[in-house]
Coordinates of C-alpha atoms in Angstrom, one line a residue:
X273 CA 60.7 -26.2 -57.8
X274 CA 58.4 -29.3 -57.6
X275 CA 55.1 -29.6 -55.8
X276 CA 54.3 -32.4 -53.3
X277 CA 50.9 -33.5 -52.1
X278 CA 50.3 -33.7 -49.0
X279 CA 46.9 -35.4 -47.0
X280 CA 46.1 -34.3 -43.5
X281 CA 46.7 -37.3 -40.8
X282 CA 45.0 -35.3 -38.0
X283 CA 45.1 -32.7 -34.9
X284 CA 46.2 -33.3 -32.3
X285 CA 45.7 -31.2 -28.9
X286 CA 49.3 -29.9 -27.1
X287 CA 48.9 -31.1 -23.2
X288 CA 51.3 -28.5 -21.9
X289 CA 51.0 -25.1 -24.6
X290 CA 47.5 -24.8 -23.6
X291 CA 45.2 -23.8 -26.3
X292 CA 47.6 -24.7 -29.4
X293 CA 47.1 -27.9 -31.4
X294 CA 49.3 -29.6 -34.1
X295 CA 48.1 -30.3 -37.6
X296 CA 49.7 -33.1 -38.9
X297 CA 50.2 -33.2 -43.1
X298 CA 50.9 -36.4 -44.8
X299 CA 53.5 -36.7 -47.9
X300 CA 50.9 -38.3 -49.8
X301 CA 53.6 -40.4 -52.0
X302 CA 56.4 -40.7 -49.0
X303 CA 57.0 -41.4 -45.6
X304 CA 57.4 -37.3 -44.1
X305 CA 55.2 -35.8 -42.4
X306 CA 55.0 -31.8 -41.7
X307 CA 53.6 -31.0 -38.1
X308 CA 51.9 -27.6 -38.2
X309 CA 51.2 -25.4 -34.5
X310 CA 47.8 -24.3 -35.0
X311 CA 45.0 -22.1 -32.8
X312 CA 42.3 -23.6 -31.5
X313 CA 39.7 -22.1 -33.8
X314 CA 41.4 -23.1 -36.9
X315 CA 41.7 -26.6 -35.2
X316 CA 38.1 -26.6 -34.3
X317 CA 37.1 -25.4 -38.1
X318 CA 39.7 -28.2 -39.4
X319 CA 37.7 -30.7 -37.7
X320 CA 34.8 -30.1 -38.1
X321 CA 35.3 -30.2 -42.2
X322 CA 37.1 -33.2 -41.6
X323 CA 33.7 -34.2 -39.7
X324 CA 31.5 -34.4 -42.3
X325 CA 29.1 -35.5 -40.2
X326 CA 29.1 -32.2 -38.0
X327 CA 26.6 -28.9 -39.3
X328 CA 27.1 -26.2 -37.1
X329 CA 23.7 -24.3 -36.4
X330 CA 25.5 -21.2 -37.8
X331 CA 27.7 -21.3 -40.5
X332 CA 31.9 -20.9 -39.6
X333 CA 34.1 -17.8 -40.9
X334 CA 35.2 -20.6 -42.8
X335 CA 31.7 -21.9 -43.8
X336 CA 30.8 -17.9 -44.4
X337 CA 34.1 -17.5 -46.9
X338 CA 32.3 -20.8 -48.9
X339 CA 29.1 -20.3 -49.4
X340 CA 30.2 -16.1 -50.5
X341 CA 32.9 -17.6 -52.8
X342 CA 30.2 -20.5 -54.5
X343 CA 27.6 -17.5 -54.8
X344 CA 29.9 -15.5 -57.0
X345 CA 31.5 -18.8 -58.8
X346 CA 34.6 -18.8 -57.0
X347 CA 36.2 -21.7 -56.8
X348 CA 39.4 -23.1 -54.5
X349 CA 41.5 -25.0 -57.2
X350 CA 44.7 -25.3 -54.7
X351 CA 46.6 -24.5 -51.5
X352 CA 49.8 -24.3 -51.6
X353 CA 52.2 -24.1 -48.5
X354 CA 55.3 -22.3 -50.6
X355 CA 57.6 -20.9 -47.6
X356 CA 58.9 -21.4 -43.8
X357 CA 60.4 -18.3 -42.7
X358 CA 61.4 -17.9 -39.0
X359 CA 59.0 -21.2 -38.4
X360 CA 56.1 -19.9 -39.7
X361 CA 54.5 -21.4 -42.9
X362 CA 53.1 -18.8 -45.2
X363 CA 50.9 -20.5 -47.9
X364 CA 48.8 -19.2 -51.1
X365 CA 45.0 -19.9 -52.4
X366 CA 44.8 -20.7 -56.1
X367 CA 41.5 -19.2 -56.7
X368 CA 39.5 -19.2 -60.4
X369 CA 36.6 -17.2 -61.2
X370 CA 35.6 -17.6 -65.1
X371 CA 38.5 -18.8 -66.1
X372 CA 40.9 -16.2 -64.4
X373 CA 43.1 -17.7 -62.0
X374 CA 44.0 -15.3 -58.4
X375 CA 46.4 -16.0 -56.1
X376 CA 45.7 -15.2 -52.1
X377 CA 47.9 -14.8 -49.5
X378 CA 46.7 -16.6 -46.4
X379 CA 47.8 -18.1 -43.1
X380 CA 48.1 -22.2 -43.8
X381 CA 45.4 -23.2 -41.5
X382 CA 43.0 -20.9 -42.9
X383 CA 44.1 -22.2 -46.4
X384 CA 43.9 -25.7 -45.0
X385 CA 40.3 -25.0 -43.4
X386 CA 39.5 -24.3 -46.9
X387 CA 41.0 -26.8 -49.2
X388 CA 38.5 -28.8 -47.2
X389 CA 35.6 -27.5 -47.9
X390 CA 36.0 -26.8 -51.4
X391 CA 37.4 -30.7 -51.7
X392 CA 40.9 -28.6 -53.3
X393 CA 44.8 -30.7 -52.9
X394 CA 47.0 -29.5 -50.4
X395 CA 50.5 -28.8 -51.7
X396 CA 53.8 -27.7 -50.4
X397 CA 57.2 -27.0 -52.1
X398 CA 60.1 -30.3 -52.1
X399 CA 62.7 -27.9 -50.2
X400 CA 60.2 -27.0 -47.7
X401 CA 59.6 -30.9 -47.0
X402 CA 63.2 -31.5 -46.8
X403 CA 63.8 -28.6 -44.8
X404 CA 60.8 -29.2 -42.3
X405 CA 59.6 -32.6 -43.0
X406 CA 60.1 -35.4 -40.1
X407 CA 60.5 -39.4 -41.2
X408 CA 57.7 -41.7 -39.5
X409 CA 59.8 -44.1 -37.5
X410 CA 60.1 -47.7 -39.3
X411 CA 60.0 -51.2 -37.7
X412 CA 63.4 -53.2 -38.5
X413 CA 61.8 -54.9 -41.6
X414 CA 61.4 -51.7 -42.8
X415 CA 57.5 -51.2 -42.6
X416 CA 56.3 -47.6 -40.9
X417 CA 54.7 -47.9 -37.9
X418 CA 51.5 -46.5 -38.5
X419 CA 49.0 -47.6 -35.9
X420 CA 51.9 -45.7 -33.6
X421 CA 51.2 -42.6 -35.2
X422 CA 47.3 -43.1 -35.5
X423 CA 48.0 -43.7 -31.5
X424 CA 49.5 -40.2 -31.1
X425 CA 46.4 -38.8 -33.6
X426 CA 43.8 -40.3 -31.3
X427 CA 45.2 -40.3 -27.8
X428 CA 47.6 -37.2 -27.9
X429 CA 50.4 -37.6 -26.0
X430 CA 52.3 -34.1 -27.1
X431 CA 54.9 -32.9 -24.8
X432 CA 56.2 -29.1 -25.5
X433 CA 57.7 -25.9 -24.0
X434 CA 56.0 -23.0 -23.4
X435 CA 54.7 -20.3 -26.3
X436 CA 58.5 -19.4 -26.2
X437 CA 59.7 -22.7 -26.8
X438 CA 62.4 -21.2 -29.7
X439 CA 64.0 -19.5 -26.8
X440 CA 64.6 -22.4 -24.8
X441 CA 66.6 -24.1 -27.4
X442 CA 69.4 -21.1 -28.0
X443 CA 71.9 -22.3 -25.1
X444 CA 72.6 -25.4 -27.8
X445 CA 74.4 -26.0 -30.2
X446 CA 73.7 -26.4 -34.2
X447 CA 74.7 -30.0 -33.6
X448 CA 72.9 -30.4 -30.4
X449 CA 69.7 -29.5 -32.1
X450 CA 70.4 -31.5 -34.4
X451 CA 70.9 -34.8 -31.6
X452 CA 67.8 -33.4 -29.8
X453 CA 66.0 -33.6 -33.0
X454 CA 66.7 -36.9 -33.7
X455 CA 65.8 -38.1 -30.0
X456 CA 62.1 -36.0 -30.3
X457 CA 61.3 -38.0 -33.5
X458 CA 62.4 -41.4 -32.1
X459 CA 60.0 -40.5 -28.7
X460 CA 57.7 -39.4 -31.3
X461 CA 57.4 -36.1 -29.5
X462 CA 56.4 -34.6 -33.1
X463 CA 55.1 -31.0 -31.3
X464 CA 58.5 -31.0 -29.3
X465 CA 60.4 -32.0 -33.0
X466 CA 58.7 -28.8 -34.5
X467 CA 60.0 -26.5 -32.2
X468 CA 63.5 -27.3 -32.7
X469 CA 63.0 -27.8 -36.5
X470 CA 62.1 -23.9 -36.3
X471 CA 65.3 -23.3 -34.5
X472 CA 67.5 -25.4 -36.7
X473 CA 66.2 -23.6 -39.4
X474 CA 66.1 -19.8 -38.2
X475 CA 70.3 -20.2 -38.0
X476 CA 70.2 -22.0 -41.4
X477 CA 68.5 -19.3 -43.1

């Protein structure tokens, strides 16, 4: 299976699932993005590595796991995000310590928190794009809208259900999902999109 980059376009704060964020991963040589349901901590620690301007008086868990992994020359090489199971992303931390590579499990915004720090590429899986990924919405001369999204990334305008969002989505249809998907990405609702992405794909699997 082939690796894809991806970048990280921002987080953006959910106005209705109070305390839950979306992370938003770029495909660094495409158009999808992958919208991630994060906590606030990991958001917070996300940021503030994306912030390189921000110290924290006390070092982060996430600051902590660093500066213990440079002190025994551990070094992040990778993440990758490598499966989507009941619409939760598991992902792996390619790790190398004199010259012996380790692979760690990890929840993906931990991994992502990570990657940052240590300056490491963020990669998921092709079939895991396609299966998850959402298109940005183009202009008619074909150009993506960009300064749309950046909109959404600074002025978050995230609708969602509740934490049990999955359940309000089994009345419909596989093809009804399918229509309300299309209609979240076109009202760039991308929170909203994820949610019935994890549906759609817990009766495809």
């Amino acid at each position: 299976m082939s690796l894809v980059k991806l970048s990280i376009k921002g987080i953006s704060y959910s106005q209705t699932q109070n305390g839950a964020y979306a992370l938003i991963l770029n495909e660094v040589d495409g158009e999808r993005k992958l919208p991630i349901v994060i906590g606030a901590f990991e958001a917070q620690s996300i940021a503030i590595a994306l912030e390189k301007e921000i110290k924290p008086p006390r070092p982060l868990t996430h600051d902590l796991f660093k500066n213990f992994a440079e002190r025994f020359d551990i070094v992040v090489k990778q993440v990758i995000i490598h499966k989507l199971v009941d619409g939760v992303f598991y992902s792996s931390i390619i790790c190398e310590r004199d010259k012996i590579e380790e692979i760690i499990d990890a929840r993906t915004s931990d991994a992502i928190a990570l990657a940052l720090r240590f300056s490491a590429p963020i990669f998921t899986y092709k079939n895991i794009l396609d299966k998850a990924g959402i298109y940005l919405k183009t202009n008619p001369d074909g150009d993506k809208d960009s300064q749309q999204m950046d909109d959404i990334i600074s002025n978050p305008e995230f609708t969602t259900e509740s934490e049990n969002s999955g359940r309000a989505y089994i009345k419909f249809s596989l093809q009804e999902l399918n229509d309300l998907l299309a209609q979240a990405v076109e009202q760039e609702d991308y929170e909203k999109a994820a949610n019935i992405r994890d549906e759609i794909s817990k009766r495809e699997s």
